Every structure is written in structure tokens, then in C-alpha cells.
mmCIF file of C-alpha atoms in Angstrom:
data_model
loop_
_atom_site.group_PDB
_atom_site.id
_atom_site.type_symbol
_atom_site.label_atom_id
_atom_site.label_comp_id
_atom_site.label_asym_id
_atom_site.label_seq_id
_atom_site.Cartn_x
_atom_site.Cartn_y
_atom_site.Cartn_z
ATOM 1 C CA UNK A 1 26.448 160.506 74.721
ATOM 2 C CA UNK A 2 29.209 157.886 74.381
ATOM 3 C CA UNK A 3 31.752 160.568 73.595
ATOM 4 C CA UNK A 4 30.862 162.394 76.787
ATOM 5 C CA UNK A 5 31.473 159.151 78.709
ATOM 6 C CA UNK A 6 34.959 158.813 77.202
ATOM 7 C CA UNK A 7 35.622 162.526 77.726
ATOM 8 C CA UNK A 8 34.502 162.364 81.357
ATOM 9 C CA UNK A 9 36.652 159.283 82.070
ATOM 10 C CA UNK A 10 39.636 161.124 80.540
ATOM 11 C CA UNK A 11 38.785 164.450 82.168
ATOM 12 C CA UNK A 12 41.487 164.445 84.838
ATOM 13 C CA UNK A 13 44.043 163.345 82.263
ATOM 14 C CA UNK A 14 43.129 166.043 79.743
ATOM 15 C CA UNK A 15 43.010 168.665 82.529
ATOM 16 C CA UNK A 16 46.556 167.733 83.567
ATOM 17 C CA UNK A 17 47.978 167.508 80.024
ATOM 18 C CA UNK A 18 46.035 170.380 78.495
ATOM 19 C CA UNK A 19 45.302 168.215 75.443
ATOM 20 C CA UNK A 20 41.991 167.269 73.814
ATOM 21 C CA UNK A 21 42.442 163.580 74.545
ATOM 22 C CA UNK A 22 44.467 161.847 77.291
ATOM 23 C CA UNK A 23 46.554 159.768 74.873
ATOM 24 C CA UNK A 24 50.262 160.355 75.487
ATOM 25 C CA UNK A 25 52.915 159.191 73.074
ATOM 26 C CA UNK A 26 55.698 157.219 74.741
ATOM 27 C CA UNK A 27 59.152 158.800 74.542
ATOM 28 C CA UNK A 28 61.022 156.648 72.019
ATOM 29 C CA UNK A 29 64.660 157.619 71.419
ATOM 30 C CA UNK A 30 65.313 158.849 67.843
ATOM 31 C CA UNK A 31 61.576 158.471 67.027
ATOM 32 C CA UNK A 32 59.851 160.892 69.440
ATOM 33 C CA UNK A 33 61.403 164.039 68.005
ATOM 34 C CA UNK A 34 60.089 167.384 66.717
ATOM 35 C CA UNK A 35 58.067 165.968 63.789
ATOM 36 C CA UNK A 36 56.167 163.173 65.526
ATOM 37 C CA UNK A 37 55.780 165.076 68.821
ATOM 38 C CA UNK A 38 54.247 168.148 67.170
ATOM 39 C CA UNK A 39 51.998 166.010 64.932
ATOM 40 C CA UNK A 40 50.608 164.132 67.954
ATOM 41 C CA UNK A 41 49.939 167.317 69.920
ATOM 42 C CA UNK A 42 48.370 168.968 66.849
ATOM 43 C CA UNK A 43 46.075 165.932 66.416
ATOM 44 C CA UNK A 44 44.736 166.284 69.976
ATOM 45 C CA UNK A 45 47.055 163.826 71.728
ATOM 46 C CA UNK A 46 50.066 164.648 73.895
ATOM 47 C CA UNK A 47 53.508 164.371 72.299
ATOM 48 C CA UNK A 48 56.625 163.819 74.421
ATOM 49 C CA UNK A 49 60.186 164.526 73.267
ATOM 50 C CA UNK A 50 62.579 161.669 74.100
ATOM 51 C CA UNK A 51 65.637 163.437 75.506
ATOM 52 C CA UNK A 52 67.456 160.134 76.113
ATOM 53 C CA UNK A 53 71.188 160.795 76.015
ATOM 54 C CA UNK A 54 70.881 164.253 74.391
ATOM 55 C CA UNK A 55 73.193 167.038 75.553
ATOM 56 C CA UNK A 56 71.568 170.225 76.911
ATOM 57 C CA UNK A 57 72.379 171.987 73.594
ATOM 58 C CA UNK A 58 70.675 169.293 71.524
ATOM 59 C CA UNK A 59 67.581 169.357 73.747
ATOM 60 C CA UNK A 60 67.528 173.168 73.504
ATOM 61 C CA UNK A 61 67.321 172.923 69.695
ATOM 62 C CA UNK A 62 64.760 170.084 69.758
ATOM 63 C CA UNK A 63 62.353 172.007 72.014
ATOM 64 C CA UNK A 64 62.700 175.186 69.916
ATOM 65 C CA UNK A 65 62.039 173.227 66.706
ATOM 66 C CA UNK A 66 59.005 171.472 68.229
ATOM 67 C CA UNK A 67 57.564 174.831 69.311
ATOM 68 C CA UNK A 68 57.846 176.075 65.722
ATOM 69 C CA UNK A 69 55.603 173.173 64.654
ATOM 70 C CA UNK A 70 52.913 173.269 67.355
ATOM 71 C CA UNK A 71 51.301 175.732 69.738
ATOM 72 C CA UNK A 72 49.714 172.858 71.672
ATOM 73 C CA UNK A 73 51.156 171.472 74.947
ATOM 74 C CA UNK A 74 53.844 168.776 74.776
ATOM 75 C CA UNK A 75 56.241 167.235 77.281
ATOM 76 C CA UNK A 76 59.909 166.333 77.568
ATOM 77 C CA UNK A 77 60.998 162.936 78.889
ATOM 78 C CA UNK A 78 64.191 163.089 80.964
ATOM 79 C CA UNK A 79 66.144 160.065 82.245
ATOM 80 C CA UNK A 80 66.831 160.377 85.977
ATOM 81 C CA UNK A 81 70.363 158.926 85.639
ATOM 82 C CA UNK A 82 71.447 161.483 82.985
ATOM 83 C CA UNK A 83 74.671 163.105 84.244
ATOM 84 C CA UNK A 84 73.407 166.567 83.181
ATOM 85 C CA UNK A 85 69.863 166.201 84.537
ATOM 86 C CA UNK A 86 69.811 169.579 86.310
ATOM 87 C CA UNK A 87 71.056 171.374 83.173
ATOM 88 C CA UNK A 88 68.392 169.628 81.092
ATOM 89 C CA UNK A 89 65.705 170.756 83.565
ATOM 90 C CA UNK A 90 67.040 174.325 83.228
ATOM 91 C CA UNK A 91 66.777 174.077 79.410
ATOM 92 C CA UNK A 92 63.127 172.986 79.766
ATOM 93 C CA UNK A 93 62.566 175.924 82.131
ATOM 94 C CA UNK A 94 64.095 178.370 79.651
ATOM 95 C CA UNK A 95 61.547 177.288 77.041
ATOM 96 C CA UNK A 96 58.629 177.171 79.538
ATOM 97 C CA UNK A 97 58.049 173.484 78.782
ATOM 98 C CA UNK A 98 54.708 172.715 80.436
ATOM 99 C CA UNK A 99 55.321 169.056 81.376
ATOM 100 C CA UNK A 100 58.408 167.043 82.302
ATOM 101 C CA UNK A 101 58.195 163.248 82.405
ATOM 102 C CA UNK A 102 60.858 161.551 84.536
ATOM 103 C CA UNK A 103 61.813 157.961 83.715
ATOM 104 C CA UNK A 104 64.426 155.497 84.954
ATOM 105 C CA UNK A 105 64.064 155.197 88.703
ATOM 106 C CA UNK A 106 64.011 157.564 91.668
ATOM 107 C CA UNK A 107 64.689 161.202 90.789
ATOM 108 C CA UNK A 108 67.947 162.454 92.343
ATOM 109 C CA UNK A 109 67.770 164.853 95.294
ATOM 110 C CA UNK A 110 66.583 168.313 94.350
ATOM 111 C CA UNK A 111 65.390 167.425 90.841
ATOM 112 C CA UNK A 112 61.636 167.439 91.588
ATOM 113 C CA UNK A 113 62.005 170.819 93.317
ATOM 114 C CA UNK A 114 64.008 172.153 90.349
ATOM 115 C CA UNK A 115 61.228 171.100 87.951
ATOM 116 C CA UNK A 116 58.521 172.642 90.136
ATOM 117 C CA UNK A 117 60.485 175.905 90.193
ATOM 118 C CA UNK A 118 60.244 176.111 86.392
ATOM 119 C CA UNK A 119 56.458 175.960 86.724
ATOM 120 C CA UNK A 120 56.216 172.662 84.836
ATOM 121 C CA UNK A 121 53.977 169.771 85.827
ATOM 122 C CA UNK A 122 55.939 166.630 86.691
ATOM 123 C CA UNK A 123 54.908 163.101 85.714
ATOM 124 C CA UNK A 124 56.882 160.087 86.986
ATOM 125 C CA UNK A 125 57.076 156.416 85.989
ATOM 126 C CA UNK A 126 56.137 154.110 88.881
ATOM 127 C CA UNK A 127 56.886 150.407 88.264
ATOM 128 C CA UNK A 128 55.525 149.391 91.706
ATOM 129 C CA UNK A 129 52.802 150.514 94.142
ATOM 130 C CA UNK A 130 55.336 151.471 96.840
ATOM 131 C CA UNK A 131 57.065 153.854 94.419
ATOM 132 C CA UNK A 132 53.730 155.275 93.229
ATOM 133 C CA UNK A 133 52.824 156.103 96.844
ATOM 134 C CA UNK A 134 56.241 157.675 97.393
ATOM 135 C CA UNK A 135 55.742 159.909 94.335
ATOM 136 C CA UNK A 136 52.270 160.812 95.562
ATOM 137 C CA UNK A 137 53.747 162.003 98.878
ATOM 138 C CA UNK A 138 56.479 163.967 97.110
ATOM 139 C CA UNK A 139 53.906 166.010 95.198
ATOM 140 C CA UNK A 140 54.210 164.831 91.594
ATOM 141 C CA UNK A 141 51.294 165.770 89.320
ATOM 142 C CA UNK A 142 50.799 162.478 87.487
ATOM 143 C CA UNK A 143 52.044 158.893 87.306
ATOM 144 C CA UNK A 144 52.678 156.488 84.424
ATOM 145 C CA UNK A 145 52.517 152.758 85.130
ATOM 146 C CA UNK A 146 54.137 150.769 82.333
ATOM 147 C CA UNK A 147 53.951 147.012 81.977
ATOM 148 C CA UNK A 148 56.527 144.639 80.537
ATOM 149 C CA UNK A 149 54.670 144.347 77.201
ATOM 150 C CA UNK A 150 56.129 147.749 76.257
ATOM 151 C CA UNK A 151 59.060 148.241 73.899
ATOM 152 C CA UNK A 152 62.532 149.385 74.946
ATOM 153 C CA UNK A 153 63.656 149.212 78.590
ATOM 154 C CA UNK A 154 61.038 147.377 80.629
ATOM 155 C CA UNK A 155 60.178 146.144 84.116
ATOM 156 C CA UNK A 156 59.157 142.595 85.100
ATOM 157 C CA UNK A 157 55.372 142.961 85.667
ATOM 158 C CA UNK A 158 52.551 142.839 83.086
ATOM 159 C CA UNK A 159 50.399 145.928 82.460
ATOM 160 C CA UNK A 160 47.173 144.180 83.497
ATOM 161 C CA UNK A 161 48.673 143.186 86.867
ATOM 162 C CA UNK A 162 50.174 146.640 87.530
ATOM 163 C CA UNK A 163 46.804 148.241 86.717
ATOM 164 C CA UNK A 164 44.981 145.961 89.170
ATOM 165 C CA UNK A 165 47.565 146.558 91.889
ATOM 166 C CA UNK A 166 48.005 150.305 91.543
ATOM 167 C CA UNK A 167 44.789 151.866 90.170
ATOM 168 C CA UNK A 168 42.447 150.878 93.056
ATOM 169 C CA UNK A 169 44.986 152.251 95.556
ATOM 170 C CA UNK A 170 45.850 155.665 94.118
ATOM 171 C CA UNK A 171 43.760 156.498 91.024
ATOM 172 C CA UNK A 172 41.341 158.586 93.087
ATOM 173 C CA UNK A 173 44.204 160.755 94.383
ATOM 174 C CA UNK A 174 46.286 161.425 91.247
ATOM 175 C CA UNK A 175 45.937 161.042 87.461
ATOM 176 C CA UNK A 176 47.438 157.706 86.394
ATOM 177 C CA UNK A 177 48.335 156.850 82.780
ATOM 178 C CA UNK A 178 48.553 153.169 81.831
ATOM 179 C CA UNK A 179 51.189 152.034 79.308
ATOM 180 C CA UNK A 180 52.576 148.842 77.802
ATOM 181 C CA UNK A 181 51.022 146.671 75.109
ATOM 182 C CA UNK A 182 48.096 148.984 74.320
ATOM 183 C CA UNK A 183 47.251 148.866 70.622
ATOM 184 C CA UNK A 184 43.476 149.355 70.409
ATOM 185 C CA UNK A 185 40.759 151.569 71.848
ATOM 186 C CA UNK A 186 38.983 148.713 73.653
ATOM 187 C CA UNK A 187 42.009 148.356 75.949
ATOM 188 C CA UNK A 188 42.045 152.120 76.530
ATOM 189 C CA UNK A 189 38.368 151.974 77.550
ATOM 190 C CA UNK A 190 38.944 149.120 79.992
ATOM 191 C CA UNK A 191 41.836 150.879 81.781
ATOM 192 C CA UNK A 192 39.809 154.104 81.989
ATOM 193 C CA UNK A 193 36.933 152.155 83.542
ATOM 194 C CA UNK A 194 39.404 150.737 86.084
ATOM 195 C CA UNK A 195 40.249 154.287 87.161
ATOM 196 C CA UNK A 196 43.065 155.406 84.835
ATOM 197 C CA UNK A 197 42.919 159.018 83.641
ATOM 198 C CA UNK A 198 44.619 158.266 80.334
ATOM 199 C CA UNK A 199 47.037 156.011 78.480
ATOM 200 C CA UNK A 200 50.462 156.096 76.869
ATOM 201 C CA UNK A 201 51.209 154.350 73.565
ATOM 202 C CA UNK A 202 54.509 154.099 71.709
ATOM 203 C CA UNK A 203 54.588 151.285 69.152
ATOM 204 C CA UNK A 204 51.328 152.369 67.484
ATOM 205 C CA UNK A 205 52.874 155.711 66.473
ATOM 206 C CA UNK A 206 56.165 154.404 65.039
ATOM 207 C CA UNK A 207 54.704 153.876 61.564
ATOM 208 C CA UNK A 208 52.903 157.214 61.386
ATOM 209 C CA UNK A 209 53.535 159.180 58.183
ATOM 210 C CA UNK A 210 54.979 161.913 60.401
ATOM 211 C CA UNK A 211 57.492 159.579 62.099
ATOM 212 C CA UNK A 212 61.067 159.982 60.779
ATOM 213 C CA UNK A 213 61.841 156.295 61.384
ATOM 214 C CA UNK A 214 63.585 154.734 58.358
ATOM 215 C CA UNK A 215 61.291 152.901 55.859
ATOM 216 C CA UNK A 216 63.102 149.629 56.761
ATOM 217 C CA UNK A 217 62.282 150.201 60.445
ATOM 218 C CA UNK A 218 58.617 150.781 59.609
ATOM 219 C CA UNK A 219 58.543 147.686 57.383
ATOM 220 C CA UNK A 220 59.948 145.579 60.236
ATOM 221 C CA UNK A 221 57.118 146.863 62.469
ATOM 222 C CA UNK A 222 54.405 146.158 59.900
ATOM 223 C CA UNK A 223 55.797 142.617 59.362
ATOM 224 C CA UNK A 224 56.342 141.922 63.066
ATOM 225 C CA UNK A 225 53.967 140.215 65.490
ATOM 226 C CA UNK A 226 53.745 139.994 69.283
ATOM 227 C CA UNK A 227 55.914 136.842 69.462
ATOM 228 C CA UNK A 228 58.748 138.557 67.575
ATOM 229 C CA UNK A 229 59.091 141.287 70.214
ATOM 230 C CA UNK A 230 61.351 139.503 72.703
ATOM 231 C CA UNK A 231 63.315 140.638 75.752
ATOM 232 C CA UNK A 232 67.101 140.707 75.964
ATOM 233 C CA UNK A 233 68.799 138.227 78.302
ATOM 234 C CA UNK A 234 71.134 139.029 81.175
ATOM 235 C CA UNK A 235 74.348 137.032 80.818
ATOM 236 C CA UNK A 236 76.206 138.006 83.987
ATOM 237 C CA UNK A 237 74.445 138.648 87.340
ATOM 238 C CA UNK A 238 77.024 141.360 88.123
ATOM 239 C CA UNK A 239 75.860 143.428 85.180
ATOM 240 C CA UNK A 240 72.452 144.773 86.220
ATOM 241 C CA UNK A 241 71.113 145.035 82.684
ATOM 242 C CA UNK A 242 67.547 146.340 82.439
ATOM 243 C CA UNK A 243 65.850 144.054 79.888
ATOM 244 C CA UNK A 244 65.040 145.621 76.517
ATOM 245 C CA UNK A 245 62.142 144.438 74.329
ATOM 246 C CA UNK A 246 62.905 144.477 70.594
ATOM 247 C CA UNK A 247 62.221 142.462 67.459
ATOM 248 C CA UNK A 248 64.482 139.416 67.290
ATOM 249 C CA UNK A 249 67.403 139.852 64.879
ATOM 250 C CA UNK A 250 71.220 139.600 64.696
ATOM 251 C CA UNK A 251 71.439 142.645 66.976
ATOM 252 C CA UNK A 252 69.769 140.653 69.768
ATOM 253 C CA UNK A 253 72.558 138.065 69.562
ATOM 254 C CA UNK A 254 75.210 140.794 69.337
ATOM 255 C CA UNK A 255 74.008 142.227 72.635
ATOM 256 C CA UNK A 256 74.548 138.860 74.318
ATOM 257 C CA UNK A 257 78.099 138.824 72.926
ATOM 258 C CA UNK A 258 78.658 142.411 74.086
ATOM 259 C CA UNK A 259 77.737 141.442 77.653
ATOM 260 C CA UNK A 260 80.194 138.517 77.618
ATOM 261 C CA UNK A 261 82.935 140.839 76.340
ATOM 262 C CA UNK A 262 82.221 143.454 79.063
ATOM 263 C CA UNK A 263 82.097 140.728 81.761
ATOM 264 C CA UNK A 264 85.552 139.512 80.666
ATOM 265 C CA UNK A 265 86.944 143.063 80.974
ATOM 266 C CA UNK A 266 85.445 143.218 84.478
ATOM 267 C CA UNK A 267 87.082 139.881 85.388
ATOM 268 C CA UNK A 268 90.444 141.109 84.148
ATOM 269 C CA UNK A 269 90.080 144.262 86.237
ATOM 270 C CA UNK A 270 90.401 146.386 83.105
ATOM 271 C CA UNK A 271 87.202 148.362 83.751
ATOM 272 C CA UNK A 272 85.108 149.428 86.776
ATOM 273 C CA UNK A 273 81.453 148.444 87.229
ATOM 274 C CA UNK A 274 80.250 151.977 86.367
ATOM 275 C CA UNK A 275 82.140 151.928 83.070
ATOM 276 C CA UNK A 276 80.785 148.425 82.350
ATOM 277 C CA UNK A 277 77.183 149.614 82.749
ATOM 278 C CA UNK A 278 77.891 152.694 80.620
ATOM 279 C CA UNK A 279 79.250 150.503 77.812
ATOM 280 C CA UNK A 280 76.030 148.454 77.887
ATOM 281 C CA UNK A 281 73.868 151.612 77.727
ATOM 282 C CA UNK A 282 75.940 153.056 74.875
ATOM 283 C CA UNK A 283 75.515 149.785 72.987
ATOM 284 C CA UNK A 284 71.721 150.232 73.058
ATOM 285 C CA UNK A 285 71.786 153.914 72.090
ATOM 286 C CA UNK A 286 74.029 153.132 69.088
ATOM 287 C CA UNK A 287 72.116 150.011 68.067
ATOM 288 C CA UNK A 288 68.790 151.867 68.186
ATOM 289 C CA UNK A 289 70.068 154.769 66.097
ATOM 290 C CA UNK A 290 71.475 152.275 63.571
ATOM 291 C CA UNK A 291 67.983 150.804 63.110
ATOM 292 C CA UNK A 292 65.740 153.901 63.356
ATOM 293 C CA UNK A 293 67.867 156.402 61.429
ATOM 294 C CA UNK A 294 70.161 154.282 59.207
ATOM 295 C CA UNK A 295 67.603 151.547 58.528
ATOM 296 C CA UNK A 296 69.893 148.680 59.555
ATOM 297 C CA UNK A 297 67.212 146.395 60.958
ATOM 298 C CA UNK A 298 69.479 143.329 60.834
ATOM 299 C CA UNK A 299 72.178 144.353 63.308
ATOM 300 C CA UNK A 300 70.515 147.436 64.817
ATOM 301 C CA UNK A 301 67.995 147.355 67.679
ATOM 302 C CA UNK A 302 64.357 147.376 66.529
ATOM 303 C CA UNK A 303 62.807 148.239 69.896
ATOM 304 C CA UNK A 304 59.115 147.341 69.794
ATOM 305 C CA UNK A 305 56.311 146.567 72.211
ATOM 306 C CA UNK A 306 54.153 143.439 71.968
ATOM 307 C CA UNK A 307 51.398 145.594 70.416
ATOM 308 C CA UNK A 308 53.581 145.689 67.257
ATOM 309 C CA UNK A 309 51.286 143.070 65.680
ATOM 310 C CA UNK A 310 48.472 145.660 65.709
ATOM 311 C CA UNK A 311 50.506 147.991 63.491
ATOM 312 C CA UNK A 312 49.234 146.987 60.037
ATOM 313 C CA UNK A 313 50.142 149.935 57.809
ATOM 314 C CA UNK A 314 51.645 153.399 57.638
ATOM 315 C CA UNK A 315 48.960 156.012 58.401
ATOM 316 C CA UNK A 316 48.703 159.562 59.686
ATOM 317 C CA UNK A 317 48.868 160.421 63.388
ATOM 318 C CA UNK A 318 45.376 161.951 63.119
ATOM 319 C CA UNK A 319 43.954 158.690 61.717
ATOM 320 C CA UNK A 320 45.663 156.591 64.415
ATOM 321 C CA UNK A 321 44.215 158.754 67.204
ATOM 322 C CA UNK A 322 40.786 158.883 65.497
ATOM 323 C CA UNK A 323 40.556 155.080 65.237
ATOM 324 C CA UNK A 324 41.674 154.599 68.872
ATOM 325 C CA UNK A 325 39.004 157.077 70.053
ATOM 326 C CA UNK A 326 36.271 155.452 67.929
ATOM 327 C CA UNK A 327 37.165 151.975 69.226
ATOM 328 C CA UNK A 328 37.135 153.228 72.825
ATOM 329 C CA UNK A 329 33.783 154.978 72.362
ATOM 330 C CA UNK A 330 32.213 151.864 70.815
ATOM 331 C CA UNK A 331 33.491 149.728 73.701
ATOM 332 C CA UNK A 332 32.107 152.157 76.306
ATOM 333 C CA UNK A 333 28.697 152.248 74.571
ATOM 334 C CA UNK A 334 28.237 148.473 74.855
#
């Protein structure tokens, strides 16, 4: 009986995703690749490839390799400001990718239509109610609302506040997935009862056996707690740096220095604003790779959400999903 309650609360989410359970994995650069994505989809969740700064050729290979590992549905997360966005959409279309998740602000003109033409469902991140309503009018199939407790690039509002603001207004019209700081099934149950159709988790899956993250990266997660996952600071108001949440280390301080260096180049007229922002973004991409792939957790960027304290050990994707479902079912049966 309790399972049917959870299943019915997730029904619109599972119908949209085509998965057994409406638990999406957040797109984490370098982590959400063929191995983890396929494992999550095979275990009944919904894996999402993090395209990040990939070229169309790299994404082409990643999708093909993921398809070799799972016959279940999975999505591809594309960043709206990627210079080759339309080519990346075409690559997804070539492979008949069933779902495209757009992150990083308003989609450029023509991109939603291009996705729809491939036959894929489109899911967008909405950091505010006004944007959620705009997406609703433009015909997107689903919305993710992500609070500032999440890891990586974040907005300024907490998940619990976003959920209270947005779910009562639009959850009856479109499937909404809640993300940011979710580490246990009880939280999943509460957001479903508020009207969400599913959830998205990232940090909980980093230490899965199937995750290719370096052993040092996983150790940092298992050692870390919520207070260690801090946000980066903005040094110069002219550099619109989106805050990034990561575990505090030397890399955090290096980023502050990097901003000062870029601001000085701006002052001297040696670079344009666009180039300045690009340098900041490239810093993060490089620092994240250094930590995830090379295992340099001292000077690399260990992006982590505040739910990192709930990651206690390395375990299989199937066990992570199973425990989340059991916790949610127990909470709903109370």
C-alpha cells in the first residue's frame, strides 16, 4: 500500500521520464558520464549526461557509449550559453536522445523549437517563479527547481523556499522536480507531498561504485560535512560570477586570487568583459577536472552540495536508490 502511495505521487514524473522511479541524477561535469548515467538508469532512476563544455564530437561519443551500457531512457544536460548549442542539440537528435535538460538561464532563440523537432522532451531549470511560468507558456515538458544547497553553480534561494513559492503555483500544470540538498528519502517524500513529481540528486551519487570519480575525490566526500561545502565569493562587482558550492580547500582561495588577477587585466584594458568571464568559467572546468579525474583535492575544485554529510560510504547505485525509496515509503506510511 505504501509503495503505491509513493508510486502515485511520482506518477507524472515517471510518465515523463519513462523510468521506474522519478529520481533524476544531477548533471555533474566529469562525474555524470557513461558509467554512472547508465548505472542509474539501469537501477530504475534517470541518469543525465553532463555535456558541460564538451564539443559536439565528444558528446556524440558519450551518448553512443551510454547507449551501449543501457537500453533504459536517459537525458543529456546542455548549458544554454554553450557556443555550439544548436550543434549539440543536433547530435542528441541524431541519437534519438529522449530527454534534453537545459541549464544556465534562458534558452537562446530557436533552441526549444530545435529540441522539439528532434522529438525529445525538454526539461528546464527555473530558479524563480516568473521563469517557471515563462517556461510553462513556452511549452516545456518539465521543470527543475534547484536550491542553493546544491553543489556546483548555484542560485541564491534555498530549496525549501523555492518549493513553497513555486510548487503551489504550477505543480498541477507541469511535472516539477525538486533539487538541492536532498540526501534522504524523508525529504523526497515531503517534496512529493507538496506537489513535486520527482526529485534530482547529485552529491549522493558521487561515491557510487559505478562513479569514475578519483578515490581521493570520494574520500573527500565521505569525510566532508554540510559546513565544509561553502560558496565561492565574488571579488569584483563587474565580474558577474555565479557562486559555486564546493568543499573548502586551497582551490577555493586560488579562485579568489584568479578573480583579482582577471579584474586587474580588465582595469588595464588588456581583456574585454566577455574574455574575463570566459577565463573564470575555464578556471572552474579545469579545477573540477583536476579534482574528479586527477584526484588533486587540495588545489582542485571539490564541488559538493550540503547533503555531502549524508554520504557515509561508497556503495552501489542500486543500493543508494533502494535506501532512498525505502526511507520515502516509511515516511509516507507514518
